[in-house]
C-alpha positions as a printed Julia matrix, in Angstrom:
627×3 Matrix{Float64}:
 -19.0     9.51   16.46
 -16.73   10.11   13.44
 -13.68    8.04   12.47
 -11.18   10.39   14.12
 -12.95   10.27   17.49
 -13.25    6.5    17.17
  -9.49    6.11   16.57
  -8.61    8.4    19.52
 -10.95    6.6    21.93
  -9.63    3.23   20.82
  -6.02    4.27   21.46
  -6.94    5.69   24.85
  -8.69    2.46   25.78
  -5.62    0.41   24.91
  -3.37    2.76   26.89
  -5.58    2.25   29.94
  -5.34   -1.52   29.62
  -2.6    -2.29   32.15
  -1.85   -5.71   33.68
  -3.42   -6.14   37.1
  -2.15   -8.34   39.9
  -3.88  -11.69   40.03
  -5.49  -11.31   36.6
  -3.86  -13.28   33.78
  -5.24  -11.25   30.88
  -6.79   -7.81   31.13
  -9.74   -7.37   28.82
 -10.01   -4.54   26.35
 -12.55   -1.81   26.31
 -15.51   -2.54   24.01
 -14.38    0.34   21.8
 -11.18   -1.52   20.91
 -12.3    -5.07   20.27
 -14.28   -4.16   17.1
 -10.99   -3.38   15.37
  -9.69   -6.89   15.84
 -13.08   -8.39   15.0
 -13.2    -6.36   11.79
  -9.82   -7.61   10.59
 -10.64  -11.19   11.57
 -13.97  -10.99    9.73
 -12.13   -9.74    6.63
  -9.7   -12.61    6.96
 -12.61  -15.06    7.27
 -14.08  -13.98    3.95
 -10.67  -14.47    2.32
  -9.87  -10.85    1.57
  -6.17  -11.6     2.08
  -6.24  -13.12   -1.39
  -6.69   -9.57   -2.67
  -4.83   -7.37   -0.18
  -2.67   -7.7     2.92
  -4.26   -7.28    6.36
  -2.67   -6.08    9.58
  -1.54   -9.1    11.56
   1.07  -10.41   13.97
   3.23  -13.23   12.63
   5.19  -15.33   15.14
   8.55  -16.73   14.07
  11.37  -18.45   15.92
  14.1   -21.03   15.63
  13.24  -24.58   16.55
  13.09  -25.06   20.35
  13.01  -21.31   20.91
   9.98  -21.57   23.18
   7.53  -20.3    20.57
   4.87  -22.9    21.38
   5.16  -22.18   25.09
   4.54  -18.46   24.49
   1.45  -19.18   22.4
   0.19  -21.63   25.01
   0.6   -19.0    27.72
  -1.37  -16.47   25.67
  -4.13  -18.83   24.55
  -4.44  -20.99   27.64
  -4.4   -24.24   25.64
  -1.76  -26.83   24.82
  -0.53  -26.83   21.23
   1.39  -29.62   19.46
   4.88  -30.1    20.86
   7.86  -32.23   20.03
  11.25  -32.22   18.38
  11.89  -30.92   14.89
   9.18  -29.02   13.01
   6.02  -29.03   15.11
   4.15  -26.17   13.44
   3.89  -27.43    9.86
   1.16  -25.09    8.6
   0.45  -21.43    9.35
  -1.94  -21.31   12.31
  -4.19  -18.29   12.8
  -4.73  -18.25   16.56
  -7.76  -16.05   17.27
  -8.47  -15.34   20.92
 -11.79  -13.9    22.04
 -12.46  -12.84   25.62
 -15.91  -13.94   26.79
 -17.96  -12.09   29.34
 -21.0   -12.94   31.35
 -19.93  -16.35   32.61
 -19.88  -18.01   29.16
 -17.79  -21.17   29.13
 -14.77  -22.05   26.98
 -15.4   -23.0    23.33
 -13.37  -23.25   20.14
 -13.68  -23.61   16.39
 -10.98  -25.03   14.14
 -11.35  -24.63   10.38
  -9.25  -25.33    7.27
 -10.21  -25.87    3.67
 -13.77  -27.26    3.82
 -13.48  -28.53    7.4
 -15.08  -26.76   10.36
 -15.16  -28.34   13.83
 -16.7   -26.83   16.96
 -15.78  -28.24   20.37
 -15.82  -27.25   24.05
 -12.99  -29.35   25.51
  -9.62  -27.51   25.68
  -7.72  -30.78   25.87
  -8.74  -31.57   22.27
  -6.92  -28.57   20.75
  -3.58  -30.32   20.33
  -5.19  -33.34   18.68
  -7.32  -31.29   16.27
  -4.39  -29.07   15.23
  -2.17  -32.12   14.65
  -4.89  -33.8    12.56
  -5.36  -30.65   10.49
  -1.63  -30.45    9.78
  -1.53  -34.1     8.75
  -4.42  -33.56    6.33
  -2.91  -30.43    4.79
   0.83  -31.19    4.88
   0.65  -34.99    4.96
   1.65  -37.26    7.8
   5.31  -36.78    8.61
   7.55  -33.75    8.69
   6.57  -31.83    5.56
   5.18  -28.29    5.58
   2.29  -26.59    3.77
   1.24  -22.95    3.27
  -2.48  -23.71    3.78
  -3.83  -21.7     6.73
  -5.44  -23.37    9.76
  -7.77  -21.14   11.79
  -8.2   -21.81   15.5
 -10.64  -19.52   17.28
 -10.68  -19.77   21.06
 -13.37  -18.03   23.1
 -12.76  -17.97   26.83
 -13.07  -15.68   29.88
  -9.32  -16.18   30.48
  -7.83  -14.94   27.19
  -7.26  -11.51   25.72
  -8.71  -10.18   22.47
  -5.86  -10.94   20.09
  -5.05  -12.71   16.82
  -1.65  -14.18   15.96
  -0.32  -16.19   13.02
   1.98  -18.96   14.21
   4.51  -20.0    11.55
   6.77  -23.09   11.29
   9.98  -23.03   13.28
  13.12  -22.24   11.31
  15.11  -25.37   10.45
  18.76  -25.44    9.47
  19.41  -29.15    8.86
  16.77  -31.53    7.42
  15.9   -34.53    9.56
  14.89  -37.97    8.34
  11.99  -37.78    5.94
  12.43  -34.09    5.14
  13.52  -32.81    1.72
  17.02  -31.38    1.44
  15.61  -27.9     0.8
  13.28  -27.86    3.83
  15.13  -24.83    5.18
  14.53  -22.89    1.99
  10.88  -23.97    1.93
  10.33  -22.69    5.46
  12.16  -19.44    4.78
  10.03  -18.81    1.68
   6.84  -19.48    3.62
   7.88  -17.15    6.47
   8.97  -14.35    4.15
   5.61  -14.49    2.36
   4.08  -13.35    5.66
   6.67  -11.13    7.29
   7.75   -9.17    4.2
   4.35   -7.5     4.02
   4.41   -4.01    5.51
   1.07   -4.77    7.2
   2.62   -7.53    9.33
   4.03   -7.07   12.84
   6.87   -9.57   13.28
   6.96  -11.28   16.66
  10.38  -12.91   17.04
  10.87  -15.5    19.77
  14.48  -15.85   20.98
  15.81  -17.87   23.96
  17.83  -15.94   26.54
  20.5   -18.63   26.65
  21.74  -18.1    23.08
  23.53  -15.28   21.32
  20.62  -13.21   20.06
  22.69  -11.78   17.2
  23.18  -15.25   15.68
  19.57  -16.45   15.73
  18.08  -17.18   12.32
  14.69  -15.76   13.35
  16.06  -12.32   14.17
  18.22  -12.34   11.02
  15.15  -13.1     8.94
  13.17  -10.37   10.69
  15.97   -7.88    9.98
  15.95   -8.98    6.34
  12.21   -8.34    6.06
  12.19   -5.27    8.31
  15.66   -3.66    8.04
  14.72   -0.62   10.16
  13.12   -2.73   12.88
   9.91   -0.7    12.86
   7.61   -3.73   12.68
   9.55   -6.13   14.9
   8.87   -7.04   18.52
  11.18   -9.58   20.18
  10.28  -11.99   22.97
  13.04  -13.4    25.14
  12.24  -16.82   26.59
  13.84  -19.22   29.09
  15.28  -16.57   31.47
  15.77  -19.3    34.08
  18.41  -20.91   31.84
  20.64  -17.81   31.64
  24.25  -18.51   32.56
  25.45  -16.86   35.72
  27.13  -13.57   35.0
  25.26  -12.89   31.77
  22.12  -11.37   33.38
  23.27   -7.82   32.75
  23.72   -8.64   29.07
  20.1    -9.78   28.99
  19.0    -6.55   30.66
  20.81   -4.53   27.99
  19.01   -6.5    25.28
  15.58   -6.09   26.89
  16.19   -2.36   27.34
  16.87   -2.06   23.59
  20.59   -1.26   23.97
  22.06   -4.07   21.84
  19.94   -4.56   18.72
  17.44   -1.68   18.76
  13.88   -2.42   17.72
  11.17    0.24   17.56
   8.71   -2.03   19.34
  11.33   -3.24   21.81
  11.61   -6.47   23.8
   9.52   -8.42   26.33
  10.96  -11.19   28.49
   8.72  -14.07   29.56
   9.04  -17.34   31.47
   6.62  -19.99   30.28
   6.15  -23.58   31.36
   9.23  -25.73   30.94
   9.16  -29.41   30.08
   9.43  -30.38   33.74
   6.4   -28.27   34.63
   4.49  -29.89   31.77
   5.54  -33.33   32.95
   4.45  -32.36   36.48
   1.1   -31.26   34.99
   1.46  -27.68   36.21
  -1.53  -25.77   34.79
  -1.1   -22.69   32.66
  -2.72  -20.48   35.3
  -0.35  -21.81   37.94
   2.56  -21.32   35.55
   1.49  -17.71   35.04
   1.53  -17.03   38.78
   4.88  -18.78   39.04
   6.18  -16.55   36.25
   5.2   -13.42   38.2
   6.93  -14.73   41.31
  10.06  -15.56   39.29
  10.46  -12.01   37.99
   9.4   -10.37   41.26
  12.12  -12.23   43.2
  14.84  -12.17   40.53
  17.93  -10.25   41.51
  18.34   -8.62   38.09
  15.0    -8.92   36.29
  12.6    -7.71   38.98
  12.82   -4.14   37.73
  11.57   -5.21   34.33
   8.14   -5.87   35.83
   7.74   -2.22   36.75
   9.06   -1.21   33.34
   6.36   -3.42   31.81
   8.96   -5.43   29.91
   8.45   -8.78   31.63
   5.71  -11.42   32.01
   3.13  -12.89   29.67
   0.55  -10.38   30.9
   2.72   -7.48   29.73
   3.25   -9.29   26.44
  -0.5    -9.74   25.9
  -1.17   -6.07   26.55
   1.74   -4.96   24.39
   0.68   -7.15   21.51
  -2.92   -6.01   21.68
  -1.9    -2.38   21.82
   0.49   -2.74   18.88
  -2.04   -4.68   16.82
  -4.87   -2.21   17.41
  -2.59    0.75   16.65
  -1.43   -1.0    13.52
  -5.01   -1.73   12.45
  -6.01    1.86   13.17
  -3.28    3.2    10.89
  -4.05    0.65    8.17
  -7.83    0.99    7.92
  -7.95    4.08    5.68
  -5.54    2.45    3.22
  -7.44   -0.87    3.34
 -10.7     0.94    2.64
  -9.1     2.76   -0.28
  -7.65   -0.48   -1.68
 -11.0    -2.26   -1.43
 -12.75    0.56   -3.3
 -10.12    0.62   -6.04
 -10.01   -3.17   -6.43
 -13.8    -3.3    -6.56
 -13.76   -0.89   -9.49
 -10.95   -2.78  -11.24
 -12.67   -6.15  -10.69
 -16.0    -4.94  -12.06
 -14.2    -3.6   -15.12
 -12.28   -6.85  -15.72
 -15.43   -8.91  -15.17
 -17.32   -6.83  -17.73
 -14.67   -7.74  -20.34
 -15.09  -11.5   -19.76
 -17.96  -13.16  -21.69
 -20.77  -14.18  -19.38
 -21.34  -17.86  -18.69
 -24.57  -19.88  -18.53
 -27.29  -18.62  -16.14
 -27.98  -20.49  -12.9
 -31.76  -20.55  -13.34
 -32.69  -23.95  -14.9
 -35.12  -22.51  -17.47
 -32.76  -19.7   -18.48
 -29.9   -22.17  -18.58
 -31.79  -24.35  -21.06
 -32.58  -21.31  -23.21
 -28.88  -20.42  -23.09
 -28.05  -23.97  -24.2
 -30.48  -23.72  -27.13
 -29.0   -20.36  -28.13
 -25.49  -21.83  -27.96
 -26.43  -24.74  -30.26
 -28.28  -22.38  -32.59
 -25.23  -20.16  -32.88
 -23.08  -23.19  -33.68
 -25.48  -24.47  -36.33
 -25.77  -21.01  -37.86
 -21.99  -20.78  -38.2
 -21.77  -24.27  -39.71
 -24.46  -23.39  -42.28
 -22.83  -20.09  -43.14
 -19.43  -21.77  -43.37
 -20.87  -24.37  -45.76
 -22.26  -21.55  -47.93
 -19.05  -19.54  -47.87
 -20.58  -16.71  -45.79
 -18.24  -16.94  -42.8
 -14.46  -17.3   -42.46
 -12.89  -19.32  -39.62
  -9.17  -18.5   -39.45
  -8.7   -19.34  -43.17
 -11.21  -18.91  -45.99
 -12.57  -22.4   -46.58
 -13.53  -21.83  -50.21
 -10.09  -20.46  -51.05
  -8.64  -23.68  -49.63
 -11.14  -25.78  -51.6
 -10.43  -23.94  -54.84
  -6.73  -24.51  -54.3
  -7.24  -28.3   -54.0
  -9.69  -28.34  -56.9
  -7.23  -26.4   -59.04
  -4.55  -28.97  -58.27
  -6.97  -31.64  -59.47
  -7.62  -29.67  -62.68
  -3.89  -29.14  -63.2
  -3.32  -32.86  -62.82
  -6.0   -33.59  -65.42
  -4.48  -31.1   -67.83
  -1.1   -32.67  -67.25
  -2.41  -36.04  -68.48
  -3.38  -34.68  -71.92
   0.12  -34.89  -73.32
   0.48  -38.44  -72.1
  -2.9   -39.29  -73.6
  -1.82  -37.89  -76.96
   1.46  -39.75  -76.84
  -0.27  -43.0   -75.9
  -2.77  -42.62  -78.76
   0.05  -41.85  -81.17
   1.89  -45.0   -80.1
  -1.26  -47.11  -80.4
  -1.95  -45.77  -83.9
   1.6   -46.55  -84.99
   1.39  -49.99  -83.44
  -1.96  -50.66  -85.12
  -0.7   -49.48  -88.47
   2.35  -51.65  -88.12
   0.57  -54.84  -87.04
  -3.13  -54.67  -87.88
  -3.72  -52.2   -90.69
  -5.28  -53.68  -93.81
  -6.66  -51.77  -96.76
  -7.93  -48.74  -94.76
  -6.19  -45.41  -95.1
  -3.91  -44.08  -92.26
  -5.86  -42.61  -89.33
  -8.86  -44.92  -89.72
  -7.82  -47.35  -86.99
 -10.28  -49.68  -85.23
 -12.6   -47.7   -82.89
 -12.42  -50.31  -80.13
  -8.65  -49.78  -79.92
  -9.07  -46.1   -79.14
 -11.91  -46.81  -76.75
  -9.62  -49.12  -74.84
  -6.96  -46.39  -74.64
  -9.47  -43.89  -73.24
 -10.73  -46.37  -70.68
  -7.23  -47.27  -69.53
  -6.1   -43.68  -69.04
  -9.32  -42.62  -67.29
  -8.97  -45.45  -64.78
  -5.52  -44.11  -63.83
  -7.19  -40.87  -62.71
  -9.08  -42.66  -59.91
  -6.23  -42.48  -57.37
  -5.62  -38.71  -57.7
  -9.35  -38.1   -57.45
  -9.55  -40.05  -54.17
  -6.47  -38.2   -52.86
  -8.15  -34.88  -53.63
 -11.25  -36.03  -51.79
  -9.24  -37.01  -48.69
  -7.42  -33.69  -48.65
 -10.73  -31.83  -48.83
 -12.16  -34.0   -46.03
  -9.27  -32.98  -43.74
  -9.74  -29.3   -44.6
 -13.5   -29.32  -44.02
 -13.2   -31.34  -40.81
 -10.61  -28.94  -39.41
 -12.83  -25.95  -40.17
 -15.88  -27.61  -38.59
 -13.85  -28.38  -35.46
 -12.59  -24.78  -35.37
 -16.23  -23.64  -35.31
 -16.89  -26.01  -32.39
 -13.88  -24.7   -30.49
 -15.03  -21.12  -31.03
 -18.68  -21.68  -30.06
 -17.97  -24.15  -27.24
 -14.75  -22.61  -25.99
 -15.76  -22.91  -22.33
 -17.58  -26.24  -22.56
 -15.31  -29.3   -22.87
 -18.25  -31.71  -23.04
 -19.74  -29.96  -26.06
 -16.33  -29.74  -27.68
 -15.8   -33.47  -27.24
 -19.3   -34.42  -28.45
 -19.21  -32.14  -31.48
 -15.7   -33.28  -32.45
 -16.8   -36.93  -32.32
 -19.9   -36.2   -34.38
 -17.86  -34.26  -36.95
 -15.39  -37.12  -37.29
 -18.12  -39.77  -37.56
 -20.12  -37.8   -40.12
 -17.06  -37.01  -42.21
 -16.01  -40.68  -42.16
 -19.48  -41.74  -43.33
 -19.58  -39.07  -46.02
 -16.05  -39.86  -47.16
 -17.06  -43.46  -47.83
 -20.11  -42.22  -49.71
 -18.09  -39.77  -51.83
 -15.55  -42.44  -52.65
 -18.37  -44.71  -53.8
 -19.81  -41.94  -56.0
 -16.41  -41.14  -57.49
 -15.85  -44.78  -58.33
 -19.29  -44.82  -59.98
 -18.31  -41.75  -62.0
 -15.19  -43.45  -63.29
 -17.16  -46.59  -64.13
 -19.52  -44.41  -66.18
 -16.53  -42.92  -67.97
 -15.86  -46.39  -69.38
 -18.88  -45.87  -71.63
 -16.97  -43.3   -73.73
 -19.97  -41.08  -74.36
 -20.85  -37.42  -74.93
 -23.54  -35.47  -76.81
 -22.84  -35.17  -80.52
 -23.17  -31.37  -80.45
 -20.66  -31.14  -77.63
 -18.33  -33.5   -79.42
 -18.48  -31.64  -82.77
 -17.87  -28.29  -81.11
 -14.89  -29.63  -79.14
 -13.6   -31.37  -82.26
 -13.77  -28.12  -84.18
 -12.0   -26.22  -81.4
  -9.34  -28.92  -81.21
  -8.78  -28.84  -84.97
  -8.44  -25.05  -84.92
  -5.96  -25.3   -82.06
  -3.98  -27.94  -83.94
  -3.8   -25.71  -86.95
  -2.67  -22.78  -84.88
   0.01  -24.85  -83.17
   1.23  -26.18  -86.51
   1.58  -22.63  -87.83
   3.64  -21.79  -84.78
   5.9   -24.72  -85.43
   4.77  -26.69  -82.39
   3.51  -30.26  -82.29
   3.96  -30.5   -86.03
   5.03  -34.1   -85.79
   1.75  -34.92  -84.09
  -0.55  -33.4   -86.7
  -1.63  -36.84  -87.75
  -3.16  -37.58  -84.32
  -6.86  -38.51  -84.6
  -8.5   -35.18  -83.77
 -11.64  -36.91  -82.61
  -9.82  -38.73  -79.82
  -8.14  -35.59  -78.66
 -11.49  -33.84  -78.69
 -13.11  -36.58  -76.68
 -10.4   -36.56  -74.02
 -10.89  -32.79  -73.65
 -14.51  -33.53  -72.83
 -13.52  -36.19  -70.31
 -11.1   -33.82  -68.59
 -13.68  -31.04  -68.38
 -16.31  -33.42  -67.09
 -14.07  -34.84  -64.36
 -12.67  -31.41  -63.5
 -16.17  -30.34  -62.46
 -17.86  -33.55  -61.39
 -15.32  -34.74  -58.81
 -15.23  -31.38  -56.93
 -19.03  -31.18  -57.05
 -19.36  -34.65  -55.5
 -16.81  -33.77  -52.83
 -18.34  -30.4   -52.02
 -21.88  -31.74  -51.89
 -21.25  -34.75  -49.66
 -18.33  -33.57  -47.5
 -19.43  -29.97  -47.02
 -23.06  -29.28  -47.8
 -24.59  -32.54  -46.69
 -22.14  -33.03  -43.81
 -23.03  -29.59  -42.45
 -26.74  -30.38  -42.51
 -26.23  -33.73  -40.82
 -24.04  -32.15  -38.13
 -26.66  -29.49  -37.36
 -29.35  -32.15  -36.98
 -27.12  -34.25  -34.73
 -26.34  -31.28  -32.47
 -30.0   -30.34  -32.16
 -30.72  -33.86  -30.94
 -28.68  -33.02  -27.82
 -31.63  -31.0   -26.55
 -33.72  -34.17  -26.09
 -33.4   -35.37  -22.51
 -29.81  -34.2   -22.0
 -28.33  -33.07  -18.68
 -27.87  -29.38  -19.44
 -25.79  -28.8   -16.31
 -23.3   -31.47  -17.36
 -23.24  -30.29  -20.97
 -22.55  -26.68  -19.94
 -19.95  -27.58  -17.33
 -17.1   -25.15  -17.81
 -13.41  -26.06  -17.68
 -11.45  -23.38  -19.45
  -9.01  -20.63  -18.57
 -11.67  -18.08  -19.46
 -14.36  -19.64  -17.28
 -11.9   -20.07  -14.41
 -10.94  -16.42  -14.79
 -14.6   -15.38  -14.72
 -15.31  -17.5   -11.62
 -12.18  -16.1    -9.98
 -13.3   -12.54  -10.73
 -16.84  -13.25   -9.5
 -15.51  -14.68   -6.23
 -13.2   -11.72   -5.86
 -16.07   -9.32   -6.47
 -18.13  -11.06   -3.78
 -15.27  -10.83   -1.27
 -14.61   -7.18   -1.97
 -18.3    -6.28   -1.91
 -18.74   -8.02    1.45
 -15.59   -6.34    2.77
 -16.9    -2.94    1.72
 -20.19   -3.62    3.53
 -18.29   -4.56    6.68
 -16.38   -1.28    6.52
 -19.61    0.64    6.01
 -21.27   -1.0     9.01
 -18.1    -0.59   11.11
 -18.21    3.18   10.88
């Protein structure tokens, strides 16, 4: 049988399903029930997260009789009371059993699933579920509760019961409870796939009810709206004809029309009148009513007529929606596979492969650290450009001290000549005096050298951490561990570099250089002095001891290279090696699952896409098997 024949047979079966005297719910032909089962199975796998499904959503003002209607259809008592009783959306799935199978039910929400076979427990289980999802009290929640009832006395039908519309908050409710409920209801009834079942009491002005106003807002043309009139026994005398006009679609026209029902009232509940007895009493009420009896023959009155009408509308709606749903699933499957292919894959589930993945991840990190240390890789900013910038500042500072050195020497020479000079000629001052000057000025360079080292430490540490963030983007544990190791290693190496720098400056107190280096620098200095004198610069300083100037040039050059080399070796080269060794140690006896635990937007996106792919794939299989 092809799809067209299937649709036609299903429609014919629903048309033949008429209420019969003495039978509360007529069962559907086996060719029709698969439609409802298909949609419910799609809802069970969570496909509504991806696309809207055909459904019937029940809305009504508080105390409109909504719970009584659902009780009449399902055959079980639901939570009752004043104020907001339905605090979470309730998917009420009714399954007609055949072959003498007894009543059973399943209630599920979040990770809870409870099976039971006592109808009297329904109210308690639903109330408990609402308390767990929405909290004890009068708050609401958009989490769905699923209640599946299988019984010989119900029809094949699924409804979504929504919270009653509230106008004024009661004690314990937030001031915006009305807006919260309206938002929740509109999320369901605005979808074109939803049939809106509006419950309205007969004893109020139908045009002023919030439920019908909201339905008209979501469905302006009234094509998806079916109204149920309740409490016909409370109609004021003389207004019966007005009710007839409403039911016959002459007041506020709706494409799906109106059904009038009489469910159990509070007195019947108090008198413990059963639902089956209430159903028979309902039939008698309409059959004997002076004005409403004709509605029975028009199939616009009684719960039985409502059940058949709802089932027919739902199956027709499903039938029209299936081709579009199938098309949407196929398209979203393609889109999801494409998006998933663009997201980097995560760690494998197989333990051995997962460990290999972990080793590869650490190897990639270590490789980047080594290449970064050697200047072969750039992370955001070129590390060696940043280092050269700091090292150049250090060199510029050293060069800037030359003038002060020369001035200090000049002052010392003048002071020596004035106080201590004996028979020696000018310029032949005591060597120890000049040695003291060199030592004093070199010591003053210690602070700037340490500052340079600290600046480089911050730069290198930031780049190392950037590598960790890149390689361990999805793994917070590895990010945390590597960041701690980087900080600890850098702190240790910083102390070591500082010690080496201080040693270097202590060695500079020796005032030493190779004679050949000294003579060459002295010659260069003398030539420069001569050139500057010819240019008219520094002429007044031509009597400076050239040998001291030459020696300080050597000191500057030595420190300009040695301090950066110490910093680069200990804070970059050696730190990188130590970090790589420390990270490799993680492979010894570590919990790989904990280490590779993902908590990032990217990993959440990948998991979301994988779950979506599973839902859509399963939905596509269900469609394939359905036809």
